[in-house]
mmCIF file with all atom_site columns, C-alpha atoms in Angstrom:
data_model
loop_
_atom_site.group_PDB
_atom_site.id
_atom_site.type_symbol
_atom_site.label_atom_id
_atom_site.label_alt_id
_atom_site.label_comp_id
_atom_site.label_asym_id
_atom_site.label_entity_id
_atom_site.label_seq_id
_atom_site.pdbx_PDB_ins_code
_atom_site.Cartn_x
_atom_site.Cartn_y
_atom_site.Cartn_z
_atom_site.occupancy
_atom_site.B_iso_or_equiv
_atom_site.pdbx_formal_charge
_atom_site.auth_seq_id
_atom_site.auth_comp_id
_atom_site.auth_asym_id
_atom_site.auth_atom_id
_atom_site.pdbx_PDB_model_num
ATOM 1   C CA . GLY A 1 1   ? -11.942 -32.142 -12.401 1.00 0.00 ? 107 GLY A CA 1
ATOM 2   C CA . ILE A 1 2   ? -11.893 -29.024 -14.506 1.00 0.00 ? 108 ILE A CA 1
ATOM 3   C CA . ILE A 1 3   ? -15.417 -28.123 -12.940 1.00 0.00 ? 109 ILE A CA 1
ATOM 4   C CA . GLU A 1 4   ? -14.292 -28.397 -9.699  1.00 0.00 ? 110 GLU A CA 1
ATOM 5   C CA . ILE A 1 5   ? -11.177 -26.357 -10.173 1.00 0.00 ? 111 ILE A CA 1
ATOM 6   C CA . ASN A 1 6   ? -13.731 -23.644 -11.715 1.00 0.00 ? 112 ASN A CA 1
ATOM 7   C CA . ASN A 1 7   ? -16.151 -23.979 -8.862  1.00 0.00 ? 113 ASN A CA 1
ATOM 8   C CA . SER A 1 8   ? -13.350 -23.414 -5.989  1.00 0.00 ? 114 SER A CA 1
ATOM 9   C CA . ARG A 1 9   ? -11.866 -20.393 -8.156  1.00 0.00 ? 115 ARG A CA 1
ATOM 10  C CA . LYS A 1 10  ? -15.412 -18.927 -8.018  1.00 0.00 ? 116 LYS A CA 1
ATOM 11  C CA . GLN A 1 11  ? -15.976 -19.677 -4.426  1.00 0.00 ? 117 GLN A CA 1
ATOM 12  C CA . THR A 1 12  ? -12.693 -18.068 -3.466  1.00 0.00 ? 118 THR A CA 1
ATOM 13  C CA . THR A 1 13  ? -13.240 -15.116 -5.553  1.00 0.00 ? 119 THR A CA 1
ATOM 14  C CA . PHE A 1 14  ? -16.808 -14.766 -3.866  1.00 0.00 ? 120 PHE A CA 1
ATOM 15  C CA . LEU A 1 15  ? -15.567 -15.179 -0.349  1.00 0.00 ? 121 LEU A CA 1
ATOM 16  C CA . CYS A 1 16  ? -12.584 -13.073 -0.848  1.00 0.00 ? 122 CYS A CA 1
ATOM 17  C CA . ALA A 1 17  ? -15.001 -10.184 -2.540  1.00 0.00 ? 123 ALA A CA 1
ATOM 18  C CA . ILE A 1 18  ? -17.325 -10.335 0.420   1.00 0.00 ? 124 ILE A CA 1
ATOM 19  C CA . CYS A 1 19  ? -14.368 -10.133 3.034   1.00 0.00 ? 125 CYS A CA 1
ATOM 20  C CA . LEU A 1 20  ? -13.275 -7.021  1.289   1.00 0.00 ? 126 LEU A CA 1
ATOM 21  C CA . ILE A 1 21  ? -16.007 -5.037  0.048   1.00 0.00 ? 127 ILE A CA 1
ATOM 22  C CA . PRO A 1 22  ? -17.038 -3.667  3.427   1.00 0.00 ? 128 PRO A CA 1
ATOM 23  C CA . LEU A 1 23  ? -13.736 -2.493  4.303   1.00 0.00 ? 129 LEU A CA 1
ATOM 24  C CA . PHE A 1 24  ? -13.455 -0.925  0.664   1.00 0.00 ? 130 PHE A CA 1
ATOM 25  C CA . ILE A 1 25  ? -16.725 0.741   1.393   1.00 0.00 ? 131 ILE A CA 1
ATOM 26  C CA . LEU A 1 26  ? -15.434 2.497   4.628   1.00 0.00 ? 132 LEU A CA 1
ATOM 27  C CA . THR A 1 27  ? -12.118 3.180   3.037   1.00 0.00 ? 133 THR A CA 1
ATOM 28  C CA . ALA A 1 28  ? -13.425 4.639   -0.207  1.00 0.00 ? 134 ALA A CA 1
ATOM 29  C CA . PHE A 1 29  ? -16.227 6.888   1.096   1.00 0.00 ? 135 PHE A CA 1
ATOM 30  C CA . ARG A 1 30  ? -15.027 7.789   4.292   1.00 0.00 ? 136 ARG A CA 1
ATOM 31  C CA . ASP A 1 31  ? -15.698 11.318  5.603   1.00 0.00 ? 137 ASP A CA 1
ATOM 32  C CA . PHE A 1 32  ? -12.158 14.069  5.662   1.00 0.00 ? 138 PHE A CA 1
ATOM 33  C CA . SER A 1 33  ? -12.759 13.818  9.563   1.00 0.00 ? 139 SER A CA 1
ATOM 34  C CA . VAL A 1 34  ? -11.972 9.958   9.574   1.00 0.00 ? 140 VAL A CA 1
ATOM 35  C CA . GLY A 1 35  ? -7.946  9.025   9.526   1.00 0.00 ? 141 GLY A CA 1
ATOM 36  C CA . ASN A 1 36  ? -5.037  11.178  10.764  1.00 0.00 ? 142 ASN A CA 1
ATOM 37  C CA . ASP A 1 37  ? -4.177  11.957  7.115   1.00 0.00 ? 143 ASP A CA 1
ATOM 38  C CA . THR A 1 38  ? -7.275  12.429  5.116   1.00 0.00 ? 144 THR A CA 1
ATOM 39  C CA . ILE A 1 39  ? -7.809  16.185  5.983   1.00 0.00 ? 145 ILE A CA 1
ATOM 40  C CA . THR A 1 40  ? -3.994  16.993  5.136   1.00 0.00 ? 146 THR A CA 1
ATOM 41  C CA . TYR A 1 41  ? -4.191  14.879  1.716   1.00 0.00 ? 147 TYR A CA 1
ATOM 42  C CA . TYR A 1 42  ? -7.615  16.847  1.250   1.00 0.00 ? 148 TYR A CA 1
ATOM 43  C CA . ASN A 1 43  ? -5.607  20.193  1.845   1.00 0.00 ? 149 ASN A CA 1
ATOM 44  C CA . VAL A 1 44  ? -2.835  19.066  -0.177  1.00 0.00 ? 150 VAL A CA 1
ATOM 45  C CA . TYR A 1 45  ? -5.245  18.295  -3.037  1.00 0.00 ? 151 TYR A CA 1
ATOM 46  C CA . LEU A 1 46  ? -6.865  21.657  -3.036  1.00 0.00 ? 152 LEU A CA 1
ATOM 47  C CA . THR A 1 47  ? -3.662  23.570  -2.938  1.00 0.00 ? 153 THR A CA 1
ATOM 48  C CA . ILE A 1 48  ? -2.013  21.438  -5.767  1.00 0.00 ? 154 ILE A CA 1
ATOM 49  C CA . GLY A 1 49  ? -5.244  22.340  -7.698  1.00 0.00 ? 155 GLY A CA 1
ATOM 50  C CA . MET A 1 50  ? -4.222  26.005  -7.480  1.00 0.00 ? 156 MET A CA 1
ATOM 51  C CA . MET A 1 51  ? -0.893  25.344  -8.795  1.00 0.00 ? 157 MET A CA 1
ATOM 52  C CA . ASP A 1 52  ? -0.185  27.043  -12.425 1.00 0.00 ? 158 ASP A CA 1
ATOM 53  C CA . ASP A 1 53  ? 1.987   23.706  -13.341 1.00 0.00 ? 159 ASP A CA 1
ATOM 54  C CA . LEU A 1 54  ? 3.180   20.139  -12.417 1.00 0.00 ? 160 LEU A CA 1
ATOM 55  C CA . LYS A 1 55  ? 6.755   21.663  -11.749 1.00 0.00 ? 161 LYS A CA 1
ATOM 56  C CA . GLN A 1 56  ? 5.266   24.429  -9.439  1.00 0.00 ? 162 GLN A CA 1
ATOM 57  C CA . ALA A 1 57  ? 3.448   21.324  -7.638  1.00 0.00 ? 163 ALA A CA 1
ATOM 58  C CA . PHE A 1 58  ? 6.523   19.531  -7.533  1.00 0.00 ? 164 PHE A CA 1
ATOM 59  C CA . LEU A 1 59  ? 8.297   22.312  -5.658  1.00 0.00 ? 165 LEU A CA 1
ATOM 60  C CA . TYR A 1 60  ? 5.524   22.958  -3.214  1.00 0.00 ? 166 TYR A CA 1
ATOM 61  C CA . SER A 1 61  ? 5.020   19.404  -2.021  1.00 0.00 ? 167 SER A CA 1
ATOM 62  C CA . ARG A 1 62  ? 7.127   17.433  0.576   1.00 0.00 ? 168 ARG A CA 1
ATOM 63  C CA . MET A 1 63  ? 5.276   14.258  -0.662  1.00 0.00 ? 169 MET A CA 1
ATOM 64  C CA . GLU A 1 64  ? 6.856   12.072  -3.196  1.00 0.00 ? 170 GLU A CA 1
ATOM 65  C CA . PRO A 1 65  ? 6.414   12.767  -7.001  1.00 0.00 ? 171 PRO A CA 1
ATOM 66  C CA . GLY A 1 66  ? 4.123   9.862   -7.947  1.00 0.00 ? 172 GLY A CA 1
ATOM 67  C CA . TYR A 1 67  ? 1.551   11.170  -5.254  1.00 0.00 ? 173 TYR A CA 1
ATOM 68  C CA . VAL A 1 68  ? 2.010   14.655  -6.630  1.00 0.00 ? 174 VAL A CA 1
ATOM 69  C CA . PHE A 1 69  ? 1.523   13.725  -10.279 1.00 0.00 ? 175 PHE A CA 1
ATOM 70  C CA . LEU A 1 70  ? -1.522  11.873  -8.982  1.00 0.00 ? 176 LEU A CA 1
ATOM 71  C CA . ASN A 1 71  ? -3.189  14.828  -7.493  1.00 0.00 ? 177 ASN A CA 1
ATOM 72  C CA . HIS A 1 72  ? -2.194  17.156  -10.461 1.00 0.00 ? 178 HIS A CA 1
ATOM 73  C CA . LEU A 1 73  ? -3.861  14.378  -12.788 1.00 0.00 ? 179 LEU A CA 1
ATOM 74  C CA . PHE A 1 74  ? -7.046  14.580  -11.064 1.00 0.00 ? 180 PHE A CA 1
ATOM 75  C CA . THR A 1 75  ? -7.093  18.256  -10.485 1.00 0.00 ? 181 THR A CA 1
ATOM 76  C CA . SER A 1 76  ? -6.468  18.815  -14.128 1.00 0.00 ? 182 SER A CA 1
ATOM 77  C CA . PHE A 1 77  ? -9.899  17.376  -14.852 1.00 0.00 ? 183 PHE A CA 1
ATOM 78  C CA . ASP A 1 78  ? -11.372 19.638  -11.981 1.00 0.00 ? 184 ASP A CA 1
ATOM 79  C CA . ALA A 1 79  ? -12.360 16.547  -10.371 1.00 0.00 ? 185 ALA A CA 1
ATOM 80  C CA . GLN A 1 80  ? -13.407 16.630  -6.357  1.00 0.00 ? 186 GLN A CA 1
ATOM 81  C CA . TYR A 1 81  ? -10.958 15.068  -3.976  1.00 0.00 ? 187 TYR A CA 1
ATOM 82  C CA . ILE A 1 82  ? -13.485 12.386  -3.476  1.00 0.00 ? 188 ILE A CA 1
ATOM 83  C CA . TYR A 1 83  ? -12.961 10.931  -6.742  1.00 0.00 ? 189 TYR A CA 1
ATOM 84  C CA . MET A 1 84  ? -9.237  10.441  -6.263  1.00 0.00 ? 190 MET A CA 1
ATOM 85  C CA . GLN A 1 85  ? -10.111 8.937   -2.861  1.00 0.00 ? 191 GLN A CA 1
ATOM 86  C CA . ILE A 1 86  ? -11.991 6.451   -4.551  1.00 0.00 ? 192 ILE A CA 1
ATOM 87  C CA . PHE A 1 87  ? -9.895  5.537   -7.429  1.00 0.00 ? 193 PHE A CA 1
ATOM 88  C CA . VAL A 1 88  ? -7.016  5.170   -4.785  1.00 0.00 ? 194 VAL A CA 1
ATOM 89  C CA . SER A 1 89  ? -9.002  2.730   -2.327  1.00 0.00 ? 195 SER A CA 1
ATOM 90  C CA . THR A 1 90  ? -9.992  0.863   -5.422  1.00 0.00 ? 196 THR A CA 1
ATOM 91  C CA . PHE A 1 91  ? -6.593  0.614   -6.582  1.00 0.00 ? 197 PHE A CA 1
ATOM 92  C CA . ILE A 1 92  ? -5.472  -0.464  -3.191  1.00 0.00 ? 198 ILE A CA 1
ATOM 93  C CA . TYR A 1 93  ? -8.214  -3.087  -2.519  1.00 0.00 ? 199 TYR A CA 1
ATOM 94  C CA . TYR A 1 94  ? -8.265  -4.568  -5.989  1.00 0.00 ? 200 TYR A CA 1
ATOM 95  C CA . SER A 1 95  ? -4.370  -5.192  -5.596  1.00 0.00 ? 201 SER A CA 1
ATOM 96  C CA . LEU A 1 96  ? -5.181  -6.868  -2.294  1.00 0.00 ? 202 LEU A CA 1
ATOM 97  C CA . PHE A 1 97  ? -8.145  -8.940  -3.691  1.00 0.00 ? 203 PHE A CA 1
ATOM 98  C CA . ARG A 1 98  ? -5.841  -9.993  -6.614  1.00 0.00 ? 204 ARG A CA 1
ATOM 99  C CA . PHE A 1 99  ? -3.142  -10.982 -4.349  1.00 0.00 ? 205 PHE A CA 1
ATOM 100 C CA . LEU A 1 100 ? -5.336  -12.930 -1.764  1.00 0.00 ? 206 LEU A CA 1
ATOM 101 C CA . ARG A 1 101 ? -7.227  -14.824 -4.352  1.00 0.00 ? 207 ARG A CA 1
ATOM 102 C CA . LYS A 1 102 ? -3.889  -15.880 -6.146  1.00 0.00 ? 208 LYS A CA 1
ATOM 103 C CA . TYR A 1 103 ? -1.806  -16.863 -3.001  1.00 0.00 ? 209 TYR A CA 1
ATOM 104 C CA . SER A 1 104 ? -3.896  -17.401 0.304   1.00 0.00 ? 210 SER A CA 1
ATOM 105 C CA . LEU A 1 105 ? -4.713  -20.955 1.423   1.00 0.00 ? 211 LEU A CA 1
ATOM 106 C CA . ASN A 1 106 ? -7.436  -19.598 3.712   1.00 0.00 ? 212 ASN A CA 1
ATOM 107 C CA . ILE A 1 107 ? -9.081  -16.225 2.856   1.00 0.00 ? 213 ILE A CA 1
ATOM 108 C CA . GLY A 1 108 ? -11.239 -16.147 5.596   1.00 0.00 ? 214 GLY A CA 1
ATOM 109 C CA . LEU A 1 109 ? -8.089  -16.344 7.885   1.00 0.00 ? 215 LEU A CA 1
ATOM 110 C CA . SER A 1 110 ? -5.950  -13.812 5.845   1.00 0.00 ? 216 SER A CA 1
ATOM 111 C CA . CYS A 1 111 ? -8.840  -11.189 6.127   1.00 0.00 ? 217 CYS A CA 1
ATOM 112 C CA . MET A 1 112 ? -9.221  -11.632 9.680   1.00 0.00 ? 218 MET A CA 1
ATOM 113 C CA . ILE A 1 113 ? -5.666  -11.162 10.198  1.00 0.00 ? 219 ILE A CA 1
ATOM 114 C CA . PHE A 1 114 ? -5.913  -7.999  8.064   1.00 0.00 ? 220 PHE A CA 1
ATOM 115 C CA . LEU A 1 115 ? -8.939  -6.835  10.314  1.00 0.00 ? 221 LEU A CA 1
ATOM 116 C CA . GLY A 1 116 ? -7.781  -8.300  13.603  1.00 0.00 ? 222 GLY A CA 1
ATOM 117 C CA . MET A 1 117 ? -4.140  -6.380  13.234  1.00 0.00 ? 223 MET A CA 1
ATOM 118 C CA . ARG A 1 118 ? -6.054  -3.315  12.237  1.00 0.00 ? 224 ARG A CA 1
ATOM 119 C CA . LEU A 1 119 ? -4.063  -3.217  9.050   1.00 0.00 ? 225 LEU A CA 1
ATOM 120 C CA . PHE A 1 120 ? -7.178  -2.004  7.429   1.00 0.00 ? 226 PHE A CA 1
ATOM 121 C CA . CYS A 1 121 ? -6.646  1.447   9.186   1.00 0.00 ? 227 CYS A CA 1
ATOM 122 C CA . GLY A 1 122 ? -3.642  1.772   6.993   1.00 0.00 ? 228 GLY A CA 1
ATOM 123 C CA . PRO A 1 123 ? -5.565  2.688   3.438   1.00 0.00 ? 229 PRO A CA 1
ATOM 124 C CA . MET A 1 124 ? -7.201  5.045   5.443   1.00 0.00 ? 230 MET A CA 1
ATOM 125 C CA . ASN A 1 125 ? -4.175  6.998   7.085   1.00 0.00 ? 231 ASN A CA 1
ATOM 126 C CA . VAL A 1 126 ? -0.844  5.888   5.501   1.00 0.00 ? 232 VAL A CA 1
ATOM 127 C CA . VAL A 1 127 ? -2.409  6.192   1.889   1.00 0.00 ? 233 VAL A CA 1
ATOM 128 C CA . ARG A 1 128 ? 0.858   6.917   -0.120  1.00 0.00 ? 234 ARG A CA 1
ATOM 129 C CA . MET A 1 129 ? 2.656   3.762   1.875   1.00 0.00 ? 235 MET A CA 1
ATOM 130 C CA . TRP A 1 130 ? -0.266  1.681   0.857   1.00 0.00 ? 236 TRP A CA 1
ATOM 131 C CA . ILE A 1 131 ? -0.337  2.800   -2.865  1.00 0.00 ? 237 ILE A CA 1
ATOM 132 C CA . ALA A 1 132 ? 3.262   1.458   -2.666  1.00 0.00 ? 238 ALA A CA 1
ATOM 133 C CA . LEU A 1 133 ? 2.363   -1.755  -1.095  1.00 0.00 ? 239 LEU A CA 1
ATOM 134 C CA . SER A 1 134 ? -0.112  -2.229  -3.571  1.00 0.00 ? 240 SER A CA 1
ATOM 135 C CA . ILE A 1 135 ? 2.250   -1.936  -6.649  1.00 0.00 ? 241 ILE A CA 1
ATOM 136 C CA . LEU A 1 136 ? 4.750   -4.189  -4.942  1.00 0.00 ? 242 LEU A CA 1
ATOM 137 C CA . LEU A 1 137 ? 2.104   -7.004  -4.916  1.00 0.00 ? 243 LEU A CA 1
ATOM 138 C CA . TYR A 1 138 ? 2.474   -6.936  -8.617  1.00 0.00 ? 244 TYR A CA 1
ATOM 139 C CA . ALA A 1 139 ? 6.190   -6.730  -8.368  1.00 0.00 ? 245 ALA A CA 1
ATOM 140 C CA . LEU A 1 140 ? 6.223   -9.753  -6.322  1.00 0.00 ? 246 LEU A CA 1
ATOM 141 C CA . ASP A 1 141 ? 4.643   -11.381 -9.318  1.00 0.00 ? 247 ASP A CA 1
ATOM 142 C CA . TYR A 1 142 ? 7.388   -11.027 -11.608 1.00 0.00 ? 248 TYR A CA 1
ATOM 143 C CA . PHE A 1 143 ? 9.866   -11.587 -8.982  1.00 0.00 ? 249 PHE A CA 1
ATOM 144 C CA . LEU A 1 144 ? 8.185   -15.089 -8.748  1.00 0.00 ? 250 LEU A CA 1
ATOM 145 C CA . SER A 1 145 ? 8.139   -15.362 -12.545 1.00 0.00 ? 251 SER A CA 1
ATOM 146 C CA . ASN A 1 146 ? 11.783  -14.649 -12.740 1.00 0.00 ? 252 ASN A CA 1
ATOM 147 C CA . LYS A 1 147 ? 11.175  -11.268 -14.846 1.00 0.00 ? 253 LYS A CA 1
ATOM 148 C CA . ILE A 1 148 ? 13.266  -9.392  -13.029 1.00 0.00 ? 254 ILE A CA 1
ATOM 149 C CA . TYR A 1 149 ? 13.558  -6.207  -14.995 1.00 0.00 ? 255 TYR A CA 1
ATOM 150 C CA . LEU A 1 150 ? 9.853   -5.925  -14.764 1.00 0.00 ? 256 LEU A CA 1
ATOM 151 C CA . ALA A 1 151 ? 9.648   -6.635  -11.185 1.00 0.00 ? 257 ALA A CA 1
ATOM 152 C CA . ASN A 1 152 ? 12.257  -3.810  -10.631 1.00 0.00 ? 258 ASN A CA 1
ATOM 153 C CA . ILE A 1 153 ? 10.289  -1.238  -12.599 1.00 0.00 ? 259 ILE A CA 1
ATOM 154 C CA . PHE A 1 154 ? 7.394   -1.827  -10.516 1.00 0.00 ? 260 PHE A CA 1
ATOM 155 C CA . VAL A 1 155 ? 9.863   -1.402  -7.422  1.00 0.00 ? 261 VAL A CA 1
ATOM 156 C CA . ILE A 1 156 ? 10.583  1.937   -8.685  1.00 0.00 ? 262 ILE A CA 1
ATOM 157 C CA . LEU A 1 157 ? 7.160   2.972   -9.524  1.00 0.00 ? 263 LEU A CA 1
ATOM 158 C CA . ALA A 1 158 ? 6.188   1.769   -5.790  1.00 0.00 ? 264 ALA A CA 1
ATOM 159 C CA . ALA A 1 159 ? 9.059   3.952   -4.511  1.00 0.00 ? 265 ALA A CA 1
ATOM 160 C CA . MET A 1 160 ? 7.572   7.233   -6.289  1.00 0.00 ? 266 MET A CA 1
ATOM 161 C CA . PHE A 1 161 ? 4.639   6.861   -3.860  1.00 0.00 ? 267 PHE A CA 1
ATOM 162 C CA . HIS A 1 162 ? 6.781   6.093   -0.785  1.00 0.00 ? 268 HIS A CA 1
ATOM 163 C CA . TYR A 1 163 ? 10.424  5.933   -0.739  1.00 0.00 ? 269 TYR A CA 1
ATOM 164 C CA . SER A 1 164 ? 10.745  3.119   1.813   1.00 0.00 ? 270 SER A CA 1
ATOM 165 C CA . ALA A 1 165 ? 9.371   0.685   -1.039  1.00 0.00 ? 271 ALA A CA 1
ATOM 166 C CA . MET A 1 166 ? 13.243  0.515   -2.448  1.00 0.00 ? 272 MET A CA 1
ATOM 167 C CA . ILE A 1 167 ? 13.978  -1.581  0.329   1.00 0.00 ? 273 ILE A CA 1
ATOM 168 C CA . PHE A 1 168 ? 12.108  -4.523  -1.994  1.00 0.00 ? 274 PHE A CA 1
ATOM 169 C CA . LEU A 1 169 ? 15.052  -4.321  -3.997  1.00 0.00 ? 275 LEU A CA 1
ATOM 170 C CA . ILE A 1 170 ? 16.603  -6.863  -1.600  1.00 0.00 ? 276 ILE A CA 1
ATOM 171 C CA . MET A 1 171 ? 14.145  -9.302  -3.654  1.00 0.00 ? 277 MET A CA 1
ATOM 172 C CA . ASN A 1 172 ? 16.711  -9.178  -6.314  1.00 0.00 ? 278 ASN A CA 1
ATOM 173 C CA . PHE A 1 173 ? 19.249  -11.286 -4.097  1.00 0.00 ? 279 PHE A CA 1
ATOM 174 C CA . ILE A 1 174 ? 16.616  -13.606 -1.944  1.00 0.00 ? 280 ILE A CA 1
ATOM 175 C CA . TYR A 1 175 ? 14.083  -14.363 -4.372  1.00 0.00 ? 281 TYR A CA 1
ATOM 176 C CA . LYS A 1 176 ? 15.676  -17.549 -5.696  1.00 0.00 ? 282 LYS A CA 1
ATOM 177 C CA . VAL A 1 177 ? 16.466  -18.694 -2.098  1.00 0.00 ? 283 VAL A CA 1
ATOM 178 C CA . ARG A 1 178 ? 14.490  -21.950 -1.619  1.00 0.00 ? 284 ARG A CA 1
ATOM 179 C CA . MET A 1 179 ? 12.574  -21.710 1.712   1.00 0.00 ? 285 MET A CA 1
ATOM 180 C CA . LYS A 1 180 ? 13.708  -24.573 3.701   1.00 0.00 ? 286 LYS A CA 1
ATOM 181 C CA . LYS A 1 181 ? 12.747  -24.980 7.508   1.00 0.00 ? 287 LYS A CA 1
ATOM 182 C CA . THR A 1 182 ? 16.040  -23.211 8.685   1.00 0.00 ? 288 THR A CA 1
ATOM 183 C CA . ASN A 1 183 ? 15.625  -20.169 6.122   1.00 0.00 ? 289 ASN A CA 1
ATOM 184 C CA . PHE A 1 184 ? 11.784  -20.003 7.341   1.00 0.00 ? 290 PHE A CA 1
ATOM 185 C CA . ALA A 1 185 ? 13.021  -20.095 11.100  1.00 0.00 ? 291 ALA A CA 1
ATOM 186 C CA . ILE A 1 186 ? 15.392  -17.450 10.344  1.00 0.00 ? 292 ILE A CA 1
ATOM 187 C CA . LEU A 1 187 ? 12.617  -15.282 8.440   1.00 0.00 ? 293 LEU A CA 1
ATOM 188 C CA . ILE A 1 188 ? 10.277  -15.675 11.277  1.00 0.00 ? 294 ILE A CA 1
ATOM 189 C CA . PHE A 1 189 ? 12.454  -15.217 13.784  1.00 0.00 ? 295 PHE A CA 1
ATOM 190 C CA . SER A 1 190 ? 14.124  -11.933 12.385  1.00 0.00 ? 296 SER A CA 1
ATOM 191 C CA . SER A 1 191 ? 10.366  -10.608 11.970  1.00 0.00 ? 297 SER A CA 1
ATOM 192 C CA . VAL A 1 192 ? 9.658   -11.281 15.660  1.00 0.00 ? 298 VAL A CA 1
ATOM 193 C CA . VAL A 1 193 ? 13.056  -9.184  16.649  1.00 0.00 ? 299 VAL A CA 1
ATOM 194 C CA . VAL A 1 194 ? 11.944  -6.215  14.484  1.00 0.00 ? 300 VAL A CA 1
ATOM 195 C CA . ALA A 1 195 ? 8.717   -6.422  15.821  1.00 0.00 ? 301 ALA A CA 1
ATOM 196 C CA . ILE A 1 196 ? 9.825   -6.381  19.604  1.00 0.00 ? 302 ILE A CA 1
ATOM 197 C CA . ILE A 1 197 ? 12.406  -3.745  19.284  1.00 0.00 ? 303 ILE A CA 1
ATOM 198 C CA . GLY A 1 198 ? 10.710  -2.072  16.050  1.00 0.00 ? 304 GLY A CA 1
ATOM 199 C CA . ARG A 1 199 ? 11.218  1.732   17.214  1.00 0.00 ? 305 ARG A CA 1
ATOM 200 C CA . PRO A 1 200 ? 15.032  1.338   17.411  1.00 0.00 ? 306 PRO A CA 1
ATOM 201 C CA . VAL A 1 201 ? 15.502  -0.296  14.069  1.00 0.00 ? 307 VAL A CA 1
ATOM 202 C CA . PHE A 1 202 ? 13.007  2.179   12.162  1.00 0.00 ? 308 PHE A CA 1
ATOM 203 C CA . GLU A 1 203 ? 14.908  5.009   13.880  1.00 0.00 ? 309 GLU A CA 1
ATOM 204 C CA . VAL A 1 204 ? 18.384  3.954   12.649  1.00 0.00 ? 310 VAL A CA 1
ATOM 205 C CA . LEU A 1 205 ? 16.491  3.232   9.030   1.00 0.00 ? 311 LEU A CA 1
ATOM 206 C CA . THR A 1 206 ? 14.771  6.527   8.749   1.00 0.00 ? 312 THR A CA 1
ATOM 207 C CA . ASN A 1 207 ? 17.662  8.430   10.649  1.00 0.00 ? 313 ASN A CA 1
ATOM 208 C CA . SER A 1 208 ? 20.052  7.172   7.817   1.00 0.00 ? 314 SER A CA 1
ATOM 209 C CA . ILE A 1 209 ? 18.090  8.321   4.932   1.00 0.00 ? 315 ILE A CA 1
ATOM 210 C CA . GLY A 1 210 ? 16.804  11.488  6.279   1.00 0.00 ? 316 GLY A CA 1
ATOM 211 C CA . LEU A 1 211 ? 13.186  10.641  5.864   1.00 0.00 ? 317 LEU A CA 1
ATOM 212 C CA . TYR A 1 212 ? 9.854   9.963   7.632   1.00 0.00 ? 318 TYR A CA 1
ATOM 213 C CA . GLN A 1 213 ? 11.823  10.097  11.206  1.00 0.00 ? 319 GLN A CA 1
ATOM 214 C CA . GLY A 1 214 ? 9.147   12.658  12.233  1.00 0.00 ? 320 GLY A CA 1
ATOM 215 C CA . TYR A 1 215 ? 6.334   10.187  12.384  1.00 0.00 ? 321 TYR A CA 1
ATOM 216 C CA . LEU A 1 216 ? 8.262   8.164   14.824  1.00 0.00 ? 322 LEU A CA 1
ATOM 217 C CA . ASN A 1 217 ? 8.297   10.917  17.630  1.00 0.00 ? 323 ASN A CA 1
ATOM 218 C CA . SER A 1 218 ? 4.661   11.987  17.365  1.00 0.00 ? 324 SER A CA 1
ATOM 219 C CA . ASN A 1 219 ? 1.329   10.796  18.059  1.00 0.00 ? 325 ASN A CA 1
ATOM 220 C CA . TYR A 1 220 ? 0.750   10.328  14.509  1.00 0.00 ? 326 TYR A CA 1
ATOM 221 C CA . PHE A 1 221 ? -0.344  6.548   14.881  1.00 0.00 ? 327 PHE A CA 1
ATOM 222 C CA . ASN A 1 222 ? -2.780  7.458   17.470  1.00 0.00 ? 328 ASN A CA 1
ATOM 223 C CA . TYR A 1 223 ? -6.350  6.435   15.940  1.00 0.00 ? 329 TYR A CA 1
ATOM 224 C CA . ASP A 1 224 ? -8.515  7.025   19.132  1.00 0.00 ? 330 ASP A CA 1
ATOM 225 C CA . ASP A 1 225 ? -11.593 8.405   17.913  1.00 0.00 ? 331 ASP A CA 1
ATOM 226 C CA . ASN A 1 226 ? -10.603 8.454   14.570  1.00 0.00 ? 332 ASN A CA 1
ATOM 227 C CA . ILE A 1 227 ? -11.211 5.432   12.572  1.00 0.00 ? 333 ILE A CA 1
ATOM 228 C CA . ALA A 1 228 ? -14.208 4.604   10.564  1.00 0.00 ? 334 ALA A CA 1
#
């Protein structure tokens, strides 16, 4: 029985790696012209590299403090931008790999959804959001193991890369709710409603917090001729 479990884990790990490694390579080693954000992030990196100190970098950039600090850290070692891009991509895909290996009952299907719904474009375009999302995957582990203080520390850390991560604090009120059929149906129905009328919902949210509303009124998410 133990041998079969170990073999099953090895097979799961191998399958997950095979599915995600090609996408990781596309993301980590993409050219600056690939993705709406890449050239912007590259220019921000160069500018922060010319700043005298971290305080000046914080004052200059509109981006979240965690991402500014990460840029400053790499530029302090005179590293080229590609090295930070590889580091960020490694963190995102390792977090995803770890999450799928631990929770997915069907690795192939999970990766097919990730690819088919074009979610793989996210780590190439909305990088700060995906850094935050990757951190939240660790917070989820702590919520499930009832280590609430650690979970909230990770949520706050994620918010340092994208403020929208703060919405994950709602887990403090629902992580103990048993997923009965009724609760599951409500969750699915709510998700479908938000997906159908997504723009008005997100306009209310972004306008209320005064952040990110500019993305909804632009062609920012037009990936035509601009994905790997």
